[in-house]
Structures are given as structure tokens and as C-alpha cells.
């Protein structure tokens, strides 16, 4: 399986961009990078996913390096409500939805 | 609101007992997944059903079982409960099991075994 490595915690000032890194050096060519977040003990919330191109939606942007060995999730203007654990996940294989959640990054947005 | 519902929200029971957790997927979603989140183990995939049939198995104990009914709702049955089964149990759903489909999670059931 491709595994991911994320820093355990990060802080960000409210209103600033939050850049959350993820390393996935053993990712395979057909594996997607997904980002989810979990606010307190709520159900994980889908944020964004991508294969090799950069992606943007109303919540965030995903930047994937050309060699696909790492990616960065960008929250352009972090708010206090973005305080959560952010999970970077590499899909094990197409057709298998067993998503392996690691420890994630605990992002704290400070006023 | 993800559109996935789970009942009950909270459940308190004793060791050795059996409980049933229920999940209703988003409208149109055929796949249901169950996850367990305990303090020391993080979020772990248990099992997946697609259109009534088991599709994938993760770290599910033999004391646990699940099924998906014709109306696509799913139940997770936990029996011979132990203290270590205390955890948050999440259900997620997606449209189908192939490709890069997004999973949408429910609010979870918090199980406390005393």
C-alpha cells in the first residue's frame, strides 16, 4: 500500500492561508490523493481529491508535485471553524474503497 | 449535513451484550462502509457492502457482523461486547465501489461498554 506521512500538528492564524503537507512517496500511478477532515468527533468530511493535476473547489486547493510523491492542501483563508484533524489518504487501488486513515494533522486556527 | 444518517447517536451497554447500529446511506448511494474510531487506534475500516453484497473486509472482528438490506440501509451488529469495543462507529456511503468515488460520512454512533 502507498502510505502517507503528515506532520502531527500545525498552527495557522485566522485569515491566513493554511498549507498542509503530505508525503506519499510510494504512490502508484493509478492511485488518487484524497483529503478529508474531522472536526472534533464529527464524521470525516470530504474536502478534495486529485490524481496528478492541481485541483480547486470551494473549500480548498490541492497541489500535487509533478512526481506525485507529495501534495499540499491549501485552505486559502483559514477560519476558526477550520480547526480540525486533516487526513491525507491514498486510495489503495481502483475498485477497492478501503481508505486507510492515518493519524492526520491537527490544524489549529488561532485568532 | 452529508445525507447519511446513523442511529442511535449514543449507546451505553454492558460487557457481554449485543447491540445493533443502523445506517441509512445518501439517496442513490449503493455502497455502505463501516468504520471504527477508538482513541488508541484511529479511524479503521471495518467492512463495505455494495447493493446488498459484501464487497470488502477490513479489520472487522469475528464478533462483529454487518448486512445491507434491499432498501440499502445497513446494520452493524456487535456481540459479546468488551470494554475495548467502546468507540465511535461511523458509516459512510458512496455511489458505487469503483473508481475514485467520494465517501460521505454520517455523524457516528458513540458506543460505551461498561
mmCIF file of C-alpha atoms in Angstrom:
data_model
loop_
_atom_site.group_PDB
_atom_site.id
_atom_site.type_symbol
_atom_site.label_atom_id
_atom_site.label_comp_id
_atom_site.label_asym_id
_atom_site.label_seq_id
_atom_site.Cartn_x
_atom_site.Cartn_y
_atom_site.Cartn_z
ATOM 1 C CA UNK A 1 0.000 0.000 0.000
ATOM 2 C CA UNK A 2 1.092 3.559 -0.528
ATOM 3 C CA UNK A 3 1.413 5.217 2.837
ATOM 4 C CA UNK A 4 1.211 8.861 3.759
ATOM 5 C CA UNK A 5 3.221 10.971 6.153
ATOM 6 C CA UNK A 6 1.822 14.142 7.677
ATOM 7 C CA UNK A 7 3.055 16.431 10.434
ATOM 8 C CA UNK A 8 1.127 15.716 13.649
ATOM 9 C CA UNK A 9 0.121 19.313 14.240
ATOM 10 C CA UNK A 10 0.179 22.789 12.736
ATOM 11 C CA UNK A 11 -0.999 26.227 13.720
ATOM 12 C CA UNK A 12 -2.352 28.912 11.446
ATOM 13 C CA UNK A 13 -3.504 32.480 12.033
ATOM 14 C CA UNK A 14 -7.105 33.252 11.228
ATOM 15 C CA UNK A 15 -7.452 34.785 7.769
ATOM 16 C CA UNK A 16 -4.143 33.429 6.559
ATOM 17 C CA UNK A 17 -3.612 30.524 4.205
ATOM 18 C CA UNK A 18 -3.117 27.127 5.795
ATOM 19 C CA UNK A 19 -0.760 24.862 3.866
ATOM 20 C CA UNK A 20 -0.905 21.238 4.963
ATOM 21 C CA UNK A 21 1.778 18.960 3.501
ATOM 22 C CA UNK A 22 1.578 15.234 2.822
ATOM 23 C CA UNK A 23 4.244 12.831 1.623
ATOM 24 C CA UNK A 24 3.210 9.749 -0.341
ATOM 25 C CA UNK A 25 6.464 8.656 -1.938
ATOM 26 C CA UNK A 26 5.282 5.125 -2.824
ATOM 27 C CA UNK A 27 2.095 6.167 -4.579
ATOM 28 C CA UNK A 28 1.181 4.152 -7.661
ATOM 29 C CA UNK A 29 0.199 5.606 -10.995
ATOM 30 C CA UNK A 30 -3.491 4.851 -10.631
ATOM 31 C CA UNK A 31 -3.859 5.980 -7.024
ATOM 32 C CA UNK A 32 -5.629 9.184 -6.117
ATOM 33 C CA UNK A 33 -4.804 11.548 -3.278
ATOM 34 C CA UNK A 34 -7.773 12.361 -1.070
ATOM 35 C CA UNK A 35 -8.141 14.860 1.726
ATOM 36 C CA UNK A 36 -10.715 14.586 4.487
ATOM 37 C CA UNK A 37 -11.064 16.454 7.729
ATOM 38 C CA UNK A 38 -12.681 15.646 11.041
ATOM 39 C CA UNK A 39 -13.935 18.407 13.263
ATOM 40 C CA UNK A 40 -13.927 17.266 16.890
ATOM 41 C CA UNK A 41 -15.733 13.903 16.899
ATOM 42 C CA UNK A 42 -17.961 14.517 13.906
ATOM 43 C CA UNK A 43 -17.910 12.269 10.860
ATOM 44 C CA UNK A 44 -14.998 12.894 8.498
ATOM 45 C CA UNK A 45 -15.804 15.410 5.791
ATOM 46 C CA UNK A 46 -14.585 15.122 2.230
ATOM 47 C CA UNK A 47 -12.532 18.103 1.074
ATOM 48 C CA UNK A 48 -10.922 17.398 -2.275
ATOM 49 C CA UNK A 49 -9.108 14.768 -4.315
ATOM 50 C CA UNK A 50 -6.814 14.587 -7.329
ATOM 51 C CA UNK A 51 -4.734 12.273 -9.460
ATOM 52 C CA UNK A 52 -1.922 14.383 -10.896
ATOM 53 C CA UNK A 53 -3.303 17.798 -11.781
ATOM 54 C CA UNK A 54 -3.854 20.549 -9.286
ATOM 55 C CA UNK A 55 -7.445 20.819 -8.168
ATOM 56 C CA UNK A 56 -9.538 23.578 -6.641
ATOM 57 C CA UNK A 57 -13.028 23.662 -5.230
ATOM 58 C CA UNK A 58 -14.998 25.925 -2.934
ATOM 59 C CA UNK A 59 -13.255 24.566 0.132
ATOM 60 C CA UNK A 60 -9.612 24.214 -0.814
ATOM 61 C CA UNK A 61 -6.888 23.736 -3.383
ATOM 62 C CA UNK A 62 -4.795 20.627 -3.840
ATOM 63 C CA UNK A 63 -1.293 20.916 -5.252
ATOM 64 C CA UNK A 64 0.335 17.644 -6.311
ATOM 65 C CA UNK A 65 4.010 17.626 -7.236
ATOM 66 C CA UNK A 66 4.981 16.511 -10.709
ATOM 67 C CA UNK A 67 6.491 13.263 -9.424
ATOM 68 C CA UNK A 68 3.315 12.751 -7.321
ATOM 69 C CA UNK A 69 5.375 11.935 -4.254
ATOM 70 C CA UNK A 70 3.894 14.727 -2.203
ATOM 71 C CA UNK A 71 0.972 17.095 -2.102
ATOM 72 C CA UNK A 72 -0.215 20.181 -0.262
ATOM 73 C CA UNK A 73 -3.725 21.058 0.788
ATOM 74 C CA UNK A 74 -4.301 24.791 0.851
ATOM 75 C CA UNK A 75 -7.101 26.469 2.784
ATOM 76 C CA UNK A 76 -6.847 29.978 1.341
ATOM 77 C CA UNK A 77 -8.354 31.965 4.207
ATOM 78 C CA UNK A 78 -8.471 29.833 7.320
ATOM 79 C CA UNK A 79 -11.222 30.485 9.863
ATOM 80 C CA UNK A 80 -11.647 29.227 13.409
ATOM 81 C CA UNK A 81 -14.127 26.681 12.071
ATOM 82 C CA UNK A 82 -11.339 25.077 10.036
ATOM 83 C CA UNK A 83 -9.741 23.803 13.244
ATOM 84 C CA UNK A 84 -9.793 20.031 12.729
ATOM 85 C CA UNK A 85 -7.736 16.932 12.035
ATOM 86 C CA UNK A 86 -6.872 16.737 8.353
ATOM 87 C CA UNK A 87 -6.272 13.360 6.762
ATOM 88 C CA UNK A 88 -4.318 12.776 3.568
ATOM 89 C CA UNK A 89 -5.269 9.421 2.081
ATOM 90 C CA UNK A 90 -4.045 7.494 -0.906
ATOM 91 C CA UNK A 91 -6.646 5.172 -2.343
ATOM 92 C CA UNK A 92 -5.326 1.608 -2.110
ATOM 93 C CA UNK A 93 -6.492 0.564 -5.546
ATOM 94 C CA UNK A 94 -9.169 1.359 -8.023
ATOM 95 C CA UNK A 95 -12.260 -0.626 -7.183
ATOM 96 C CA UNK A 96 -11.364 -1.025 -3.533
ATOM 97 C CA UNK A 97 -12.774 1.622 -1.286
ATOM 98 C CA UNK A 98 -10.789 0.648 1.768
ATOM 99 C CA UNK A 99 -9.491 4.065 2.706
ATOM 100 C CA UNK A 100 -6.607 3.972 5.130
ATOM 101 C CA UNK A 101 -6.802 6.894 7.529
ATOM 102 C CA UNK A 102 -3.534 7.696 9.242
ATOM 103 C CA UNK A 103 -3.049 9.935 12.240
ATOM 104 C CA UNK A 104 -3.561 13.103 10.208
ATOM 105 C CA UNK A 105 -2.521 16.665 11.000
ATOM 106 C CA UNK A 106 -4.248 18.535 13.776
ATOM 107 C CA UNK A 107 -4.672 22.074 12.445
ATOM 108 C CA UNK A 108 -5.401 24.767 14.992
ATOM 109 C CA UNK A 109 -6.515 28.114 13.626
ATOM 110 C CA UNK A 110 -5.806 30.876 16.100
ATOM 111 C CA UNK A 111 -7.437 34.305 16.282
ATOM 112 C CA UNK B 1 -25.160 17.541 6.575
ATOM 113 C CA UNK B 2 -23.763 14.673 4.491
ATOM 114 C CA UNK B 3 -27.130 12.992 3.931
ATOM 115 C CA UNK B 4 -26.004 9.850 5.740
ATOM 116 C CA UNK B 5 -27.957 9.107 8.912
ATOM 117 C CA UNK B 6 -26.978 6.888 11.797
ATOM 118 C CA UNK B 7 -28.923 5.720 14.816
ATOM 119 C CA UNK B 8 -28.638 5.744 17.706
ATOM 120 C CA UNK B 9 -26.359 8.676 18.462
ATOM 121 C CA UNK B 10 -25.251 7.249 21.765
ATOM 122 C CA UNK B 11 -25.376 3.752 23.187
ATOM 123 C CA UNK B 12 -24.375 2.580 26.638
ATOM 124 C CA UNK B 13 -24.330 -1.121 27.369
ATOM 125 C CA UNK B 14 -22.575 -3.759 29.433
ATOM 126 C CA UNK B 15 -19.883 -6.253 28.602
ATOM 127 C CA UNK B 16 -21.179 -9.432 27.001
ATOM 128 C CA UNK B 17 -24.173 -7.710 25.467
ATOM 129 C CA UNK B 18 -25.125 -7.345 21.800
ATOM 130 C CA UNK B 19 -26.049 -4.130 20.019
ATOM 131 C CA UNK B 20 -27.147 -3.121 16.541
ATOM 132 C CA UNK B 21 -26.125 0.103 14.859
ATOM 133 C CA UNK B 22 -28.093 1.393 11.925
ATOM 134 C CA UNK B 23 -27.082 3.425 8.898
ATOM 135 C CA UNK B 24 -29.093 4.940 6.060
ATOM 136 C CA UNK B 25 -26.966 5.970 3.080
ATOM 137 C CA UNK B 26 -27.417 9.066 0.952
ATOM 138 C CA UNK B 27 -30.180 8.799 -1.577
ATOM 139 C CA UNK B 28 -28.849 6.983 -4.631
ATOM 140 C CA UNK B 29 -25.730 5.610 -2.967
ATOM 141 C CA UNK B 30 -25.368 1.839 -3.279
ATOM 142 C CA UNK B 31 -22.228 1.368 -1.192
ATOM 143 C CA UNK B 32 -22.078 1.472 2.581
ATOM 144 C CA UNK B 33 -18.919 1.354 4.667
ATOM 145 C CA UNK B 34 -18.414 0.918 8.380
ATOM 146 C CA UNK B 35 -15.510 2.399 10.332
ATOM 147 C CA UNK B 36 -14.462 2.225 13.953
ATOM 148 C CA UNK B 37 -12.654 5.070 15.679
ATOM 149 C CA UNK B 38 -11.187 4.445 19.083
ATOM 150 C CA UNK B 39 -8.794 6.679 20.976
ATOM 151 C CA UNK B 40 -5.768 4.472 20.517
ATOM 152 C CA UNK B 41 -6.459 3.090 17.040
ATOM 153 C CA UNK B 42 -7.633 5.999 14.955
ATOM 154 C CA UNK B 43 -10.167 5.540 12.180
ATOM 155 C CA UNK B 44 -10.230 1.943 10.960
ATOM 156 C CA UNK B 45 -12.177 0.469 8.071
ATOM 157 C CA UNK B 46 -14.325 -2.495 9.066
ATOM 158 C CA UNK B 47 -16.413 -3.611 6.125
ATOM 159 C CA UNK B 48 -18.077 -2.491 2.896
ATOM 160 C CA UNK B 49 -21.340 -3.535 1.281
ATOM 161 C CA UNK B 50 -22.425 -2.778 -2.238
ATOM 162 C CA UNK B 51 -26.031 -3.230 -3.280
ATOM 163 C CA UNK B 52 -26.632 -5.839 -0.629
ATOM 164 C CA UNK B 53 -23.456 -7.838 -1.006
ATOM 165 C CA UNK B 54 -20.250 -7.755 0.974
ATOM 166 C CA UNK B 55 -17.573 -6.041 -1.086
ATOM 167 C CA UNK B 56 -14.513 -5.597 1.086
ATOM 168 C CA UNK B 57 -13.428 -6.517 4.574
ATOM 169 C CA UNK B 58 -11.045 -4.678 6.796
ATOM 170 C CA UNK B 59 -10.166 -5.135 10.440
ATOM 171 C CA UNK B 60 -13.531 -6.487 11.488
ATOM 172 C CA UNK B 61 -13.646 -8.866 14.429
ATOM 173 C CA UNK B 62 -15.497 -12.156 14.176
ATOM 174 C CA UNK B 63 -17.839 -10.936 16.922
ATOM 175 C CA UNK B 64 -18.969 -8.178 14.565
ATOM 176 C CA UNK B 65 -21.157 -8.650 11.526
ATOM 177 C CA UNK B 66 -22.981 -6.429 9.106
ATOM 178 C CA UNK B 67 -25.589 -6.595 6.405
ATOM 179 C CA UNK B 68 -27.176 -4.342 3.844
ATOM 180 C CA UNK B 69 -30.882 -4.641 3.205
ATOM 181 C CA UNK B 70 -32.847 -4.288 -0.075
ATOM 182 C CA UNK B 71 -33.703 -0.697 0.804
ATOM 183 C CA UNK B 72 -29.895 -0.166 1.085
ATOM 184 C CA UNK B 73 -29.805 0.662 4.747
ATOM 185 C CA UNK B 74 -27.186 -1.225 6.688
ATOM 186 C CA UNK B 75 -26.819 -2.602 10.179
ATOM 187 C CA UNK B 76 -23.661 -3.366 12.117
ATOM 188 C CA UNK B 77 -24.112 -5.991 14.802
ATOM 189 C CA UNK B 78 -21.644 -6.113 17.671
ATOM 190 C CA UNK B 79 -21.868 -9.081 20.010
ATOM 191 C CA UNK B 80 -20.114 -10.341 23.152
ATOM 192 C CA UNK B 81 -19.099 -6.776 23.739
ATOM 193 C CA UNK B 82 -15.855 -5.995 25.510
ATOM 194 C CA UNK B 83 -14.627 -2.808 27.149
ATOM 195 C CA UNK B 84 -12.282 -2.277 24.212
ATOM 196 C CA UNK B 85 -15.201 -2.069 21.798
ATOM 197 C CA UNK B 86 -16.035 1.350 23.196
ATOM 198 C CA UNK B 87 -15.556 3.679 20.256
ATOM 199 C CA UNK B 88 -17.180 5.890 17.685
ATOM 200 C CA UNK B 89 -18.673 3.912 14.829
ATOM 201 C CA UNK B 90 -19.089 5.720 11.535
ATOM 202 C CA UNK B 91 -20.989 4.739 8.467
ATOM 203 C CA UNK B 92 -20.172 6.186 5.069
ATOM 204 C CA UNK B 93 -21.765 5.833 1.666
ATOM 205 C CA UNK B 94 -20.786 6.337 -1.933
ATOM 206 C CA UNK B 95 -22.394 5.925 -5.315
ATOM 207 C CA UNK B 96 -20.506 2.828 -6.374
ATOM 208 C CA UNK B 97 -17.412 0.871 -5.399
ATOM 209 C CA UNK B 98 -15.217 1.558 -8.373
ATOM 210 C CA UNK B 99 -13.142 4.478 -9.436
ATOM 211 C CA UNK B 100 -12.416 7.487 -7.295
ATOM 212 C CA UNK B 101 -15.797 7.901 -5.693
ATOM 213 C CA UNK B 102 -16.019 10.058 -2.619
ATOM 214 C CA UNK B 103 -17.281 8.611 0.633
ATOM 215 C CA UNK B 104 -19.709 10.674 2.676
ATOM 216 C CA UNK B 105 -19.722 10.019 6.391
ATOM 217 C CA UNK B 106 -22.562 10.026 8.865
ATOM 218 C CA UNK B 107 -22.444 11.661 12.311
ATOM 219 C CA UNK B 108 -21.486 8.424 14.040
ATOM 220 C CA UNK B 109 -22.725 6.307 16.929
ATOM 221 C CA UNK B 110 -20.823 6.615 20.194
ATOM 222 C CA UNK B 111 -20.738 3.240 21.936
ATOM 223 C CA UNK B 112 -19.740 2.942 25.560
ATOM 224 C CA UNK B 113 -19.306 -0.531 27.010
ATOM 225 C CA UNK B 114 -19.242 -0.634 30.804
#
